């Protein structure tokens, strides 16, 4: 299949085996030019391996990688239009900031003046103008990471590959750097392929996210779409918090489907035909549920008891035990000051309009 015009990277049925282990297990997708694209997934799912194959540090056991329409099979890492930023700050302790950034240009045979101005421009980009003569040990963690970014950017790659570049930073600095990295990407317009196992980070930064698991790509979508329309249980549970009701399709149906669960019949929209008796999951986010002190009429009303609650400033998070379900249901309720109070040791009712639920078949 020919790649789309806007794609800078095409990954075609790529797999990587280490002995019997499929670190990457047959993945195909494209990355658009200028896109901030993230690979997200739990530890060991193959993110670094896929990134290293894009960089040319690993060779696929199977499949092709094209960058700018060119097959990369026989192209060594240093001849690819890519550059990589590693998780641990890989800056040289014996070189100062300028020398660290200039190191990326060492094989480029640039005139001294040209090299100097490129280094200065790269330091400017990462807000380290004036730091050129600083020794590596005189830098904070965030500054060191910016030096690593500048060193990668100084070569003006078409694609910047970033492997958990903010992983070693504390939460506050990490959040600051996230904004900076995003801004930087917009300014330079280079395609970023960003690896993280932190879903919040991926949701904050990315144009699109590929969710990976066990070497496979489960879903590729924009952040809001991943959150609102996960295509399977694994994605639903990996992105944010999700409640799942297992059940069977009551009757062959299309449109609003009735699902028989351990807590009774629930309804959920679904666009494609489903067979009666098929096992499915109804998924609904904690913030889509209303929590009431008295019985609710109508569809999707479930009785339970509050077993725990957590105050989170702007909202309160409840865990509600439902008879017949092994896992309690999470409910997130905004604190407005006017919401009706709830019995702490009596029955409560959960309810939600069918349109706010999602039906998952896998
Ligand atoms: N050089 C190697 N030799 C053997 N197995 C490897 C090698 N590199 C990676 N693996 C295995 O391949 C799988 C994927 O590893 P990879 O490093 O790509 O995961 P990851 O998603 O980057 O995880 P993390 O979030 O922990 O960095 C793991 O099971 C890992 O043990
Ligand atoms: Mg990794």
mmCIF file of N, CA, C and O in Angstrom, residues 74-111:
data_model
loop_
_atom_site.group_PDB
_atom_site.id
_atom_site.type_symbol
_atom_site.label_atom_id
_atom_site.label_comp_id
_atom_site.label_asym_id
_atom_site.label_seq_id
_atom_site.Cartn_x
_atom_site.Cartn_y
_atom_site.Cartn_z
ATOM 1 N N UNK A 74 19.140 -0.596 4.337
ATOM 2 C CA UNK A 74 20.607 -0.589 4.253
ATOM 3 C C UNK A 74 21.235 0.742 4.619
ATOM 4 O O UNK A 74 22.398 0.993 4.317
ATOM 5 N N UNK A 75 20.452 1.576 5.275
ATOM 6 C CA UNK A 75 20.982 2.900 5.633
ATOM 7 C C UNK A 75 21.417 2.880 7.100
ATOM 8 O O UNK A 75 20.599 2.652 7.984
ATOM 9 N N UNK A 76 22.713 3.096 7.359
ATOM 10 C CA UNK A 76 23.170 3.085 8.748
ATOM 11 C C UNK A 76 22.657 4.296 9.527
ATOM 12 O O UNK A 76 22.259 5.301 8.922
ATOM 13 N N UNK A 77 22.706 4.179 10.842
ATOM 14 C CA UNK A 77 22.144 5.214 11.723
ATOM 15 C C UNK A 77 22.664 6.615 11.376
ATOM 16 O O UNK A 77 21.885 7.565 11.308
ATOM 17 N N UNK A 78 23.974 6.726 11.139
ATOM 18 C CA UNK A 78 24.544 8.065 10.937
ATOM 19 C C UNK A 78 24.219 8.660 9.571
ATOM 20 O O UNK A 78 24.521 9.806 9.288
ATOM 21 N N UNK A 79 23.602 7.862 8.692
ATOM 22 C CA UNK A 79 23.191 8.396 7.385
ATOM 23 C C UNK A 79 21.687 8.639 7.323
ATOM 24 O O UNK A 79 21.152 9.010 6.284
ATOM 25 N N UNK A 80 20.990 8.407 8.415
ATOM 26 C CA UNK A 80 19.545 8.620 8.405
ATOM 27 C C UNK A 80 19.217 10.064 8.803
ATOM 28 O O UNK A 80 19.956 10.667 9.578
ATOM 29 N N UNK A 81 18.085 10.581 8.299
ATOM 30 C CA UNK A 81 17.722 11.965 8.649
ATOM 31 C C UNK A 81 17.049 12.032 10.025
ATOM 32 O O UNK A 81 16.049 12.728 10.206
ATOM 33 N N UNK A 82 17.571 11.248 10.964
ATOM 34 C CA UNK A 82 16.972 11.176 12.294
ATOM 35 C C UNK A 82 18.028 11.500 13.344
ATOM 36 O O UNK A 82 19.226 11.441 13.075
ATOM 37 N N UNK A 83 17.555 11.825 14.517
ATOM 38 C CA UNK A 83 18.449 11.997 15.655
ATOM 39 C C UNK A 83 17.699 11.549 16.885
ATOM 40 O O UNK A 83 16.480 11.624 16.933
ATOM 41 N N UNK A 84 18.455 11.072 17.879
ATOM 42 C CA UNK A 84 17.777 10.468 19.026
ATOM 43 C C UNK A 84 18.199 11.147 20.322
ATOM 44 O O UNK A 84 19.362 11.486 20.503
ATOM 45 N N UNK A 85 17.235 11.330 21.212
ATOM 46 C CA UNK A 85 17.509 11.823 22.567
ATOM 47 C C UNK A 85 17.173 10.691 23.527
ATOM 48 O O UNK A 85 16.084 10.119 23.456
ATOM 49 N N UNK A 86 18.127 10.358 24.393
ATOM 50 C CA UNK A 86 17.961 9.182 25.248
ATOM 51 C C UNK A 86 17.383 9.551 26.608
ATOM 52 O O UNK A 86 17.419 10.699 27.023
ATOM 53 N N UNK A 87 16.919 8.521 27.281
ATOM 54 C CA UNK A 87 16.256 8.701 28.562
ATOM 55 C C UNK A 87 17.179 9.306 29.634
ATOM 56 O O UNK A 87 16.858 10.285 30.273
ATOM 57 N N UNK A 88 18.349 8.676 29.807
ATOM 58 C CA UNK A 88 19.284 9.234 30.780
ATOM 59 C C UNK A 88 19.998 10.374 30.067
ATOM 60 O O UNK A 88 20.250 10.301 28.878
ATOM 61 N N UNK A 89 20.317 11.429 30.759
ATOM 62 C CA UNK A 89 20.922 12.553 30.046
ATOM 63 C C UNK A 89 22.273 12.113 29.535
ATOM 64 O O UNK A 89 23.217 12.011 30.300
ATOM 65 N N UNK A 90 22.331 11.870 28.232
ATOM 66 C CA UNK A 90 23.589 11.428 27.650
ATOM 67 C C UNK A 90 24.376 12.656 27.224
ATOM 68 O O UNK A 90 24.552 12.907 26.045
ATOM 69 N N UNK A 91 24.839 13.448 28.185
ATOM 70 C CA UNK A 91 25.741 14.538 27.799
ATOM 71 C C UNK A 91 27.109 14.236 28.397
ATOM 72 O O UNK A 91 27.223 13.556 29.403
ATOM 73 N N UNK A 92 28.139 14.735 27.729
ATOM 74 C CA UNK A 92 29.492 14.388 28.138
ATOM 75 C C UNK A 92 29.924 15.239 29.321
ATOM 76 O O UNK A 92 29.896 16.465 29.226
ATOM 77 N N UNK A 93 30.326 14.596 30.417
ATOM 78 C CA UNK A 93 30.645 15.356 31.630
ATOM 79 C C UNK A 93 31.907 16.201 31.480
ATOM 80 O O UNK A 93 32.055 17.215 32.151
ATOM 81 N N UNK A 94 32.812 15.788 30.568
ATOM 82 C CA UNK A 94 34.078 16.523 30.438
ATOM 83 C C UNK A 94 33.995 17.653 29.414
ATOM 84 O O UNK A 94 34.961 18.370 29.209
ATOM 85 N N UNK A 95 32.868 17.794 28.756
ATOM 86 C CA UNK A 95 32.717 18.888 27.776
ATOM 87 C C UNK A 95 31.765 19.939 28.328
ATOM 88 O O UNK A 95 30.824 19.596 29.055
ATOM 89 N N UNK A 96 32.011 21.204 27.978
ATOM 90 C CA UNK A 96 31.054 22.231 28.408
ATOM 91 C C UNK A 96 29.826 22.197 27.496
ATOM 92 O O UNK A 96 29.728 21.377 26.578
ATOM 93 N N UNK A 97 28.881 23.097 27.770
ATOM 94 C CA UNK A 97 27.592 23.076 27.071
ATOM 95 C C UNK A 97 27.776 23.209 25.556
ATOM 96 O O UNK A 97 27.250 22.409 24.776
ATOM 97 N N UNK A 98 28.561 24.209 25.171
ATOM 98 C CA UNK A 98 28.812 24.465 23.754
ATOM 99 C C UNK A 98 29.439 23.252 23.052
ATOM 100 O O UNK A 98 29.026 22.862 21.963
ATOM 101 N N UNK A 99 30.427 22.679 23.715
ATOM 102 C CA UNK A 99 31.127 21.531 23.119
ATOM 103 C C UNK A 99 30.199 20.326 23.023
ATOM 104 O O UNK A 99 30.238 19.578 22.052
ATOM 105 N N UNK A 100 29.344 20.174 24.035
ATOM 106 C CA UNK A 100 28.365 19.091 23.990
ATOM 107 C C UNK A 100 27.444 19.249 22.783
ATOM 108 O O UNK A 100 27.204 18.295 22.046
ATOM 109 N N UNK A 101 26.931 20.449 22.593
ATOM 110 C CA UNK A 101 25.994 20.677 21.488
ATOM 111 C C UNK A 101 26.726 20.542 20.150
ATOM 112 O O UNK A 101 26.233 19.918 19.213
ATOM 113 N N UNK A 102 27.949 21.092 20.090
ATOM 114 C CA UNK A 102 28.734 21.045 18.856
ATOM 115 C C UNK A 102 29.153 19.630 18.487
ATOM 116 O O UNK A 102 29.417 19.349 17.312
ATOM 117 N N UNK A 103 29.163 18.745 19.466
ATOM 118 C CA UNK A 103 29.588 17.371 19.218
ATOM 119 C C UNK A 103 28.753 16.730 18.104
ATOM 120 O O UNK A 103 29.269 15.970 17.289
ATOM 121 N N UNK A 104 27.488 17.107 18.060
ATOM 122 C CA UNK A 104 26.597 16.569 17.026
ATOM 123 C C UNK A 104 27.040 16.949 15.619
ATOM 124 O O UNK A 104 26.660 16.298 14.647
ATOM 125 N N UNK A 105 27.835 17.983 15.508
ATOM 126 C CA UNK A 105 28.232 18.469 14.174
ATOM 127 C C UNK A 105 29.621 18.009 13.763
ATOM 128 O O UNK A 105 30.116 18.372 12.701
ATOM 129 N N UNK A 106 30.278 17.194 14.644
ATOM 130 C CA UNK A 106 31.707 16.931 14.447
ATOM 131 C C UNK A 106 32.053 16.316 13.098
ATOM 132 O O UNK A 106 33.117 16.574 12.568
ATOM 133 N N UNK A 107 31.126 15.537 12.521
ATOM 134 C CA UNK A 107 31.446 14.888 11.248
ATOM 135 C C UNK A 107 30.911 15.637 10.039
ATOM 136 O O UNK A 107 30.860 15.112 8.940
ATOM 137 N N UNK A 108 30.449 16.849 10.286
ATOM 138 C CA UNK A 108 29.752 17.534 9.198
ATOM 139 C C UNK A 108 30.641 18.424 8.353
ATOM 140 O O UNK A 108 30.158 19.044 7.422
ATOM 141 N N UNK A 109 31.884 18.569 8.729
ATOM 142 C CA UNK A 109 32.820 19.397 7.953
ATOM 143 C C UNK A 109 32.264 20.786 7.690
ATOM 144 O O UNK A 109 32.293 21.296 6.571
ATOM 145 N N UNK A 110 31.747 21.408 8.741
ATOM 146 C CA UNK A 110 31.217 22.766 8.603
ATOM 147 C C UNK A 110 32.323 23.771 8.887
ATOM 148 O O UNK A 110 33.234 23.495 9.668
ATOM 149 N N UNK A 111 32.229 24.940 8.256
ATOM 150 C CA UNK A 111 33.143 26.030 8.599
ATOM 151 C C UNK A 111 32.929 26.386 10.062
ATOM 152 O O UNK A 111 31.814 26.280 10.573
#
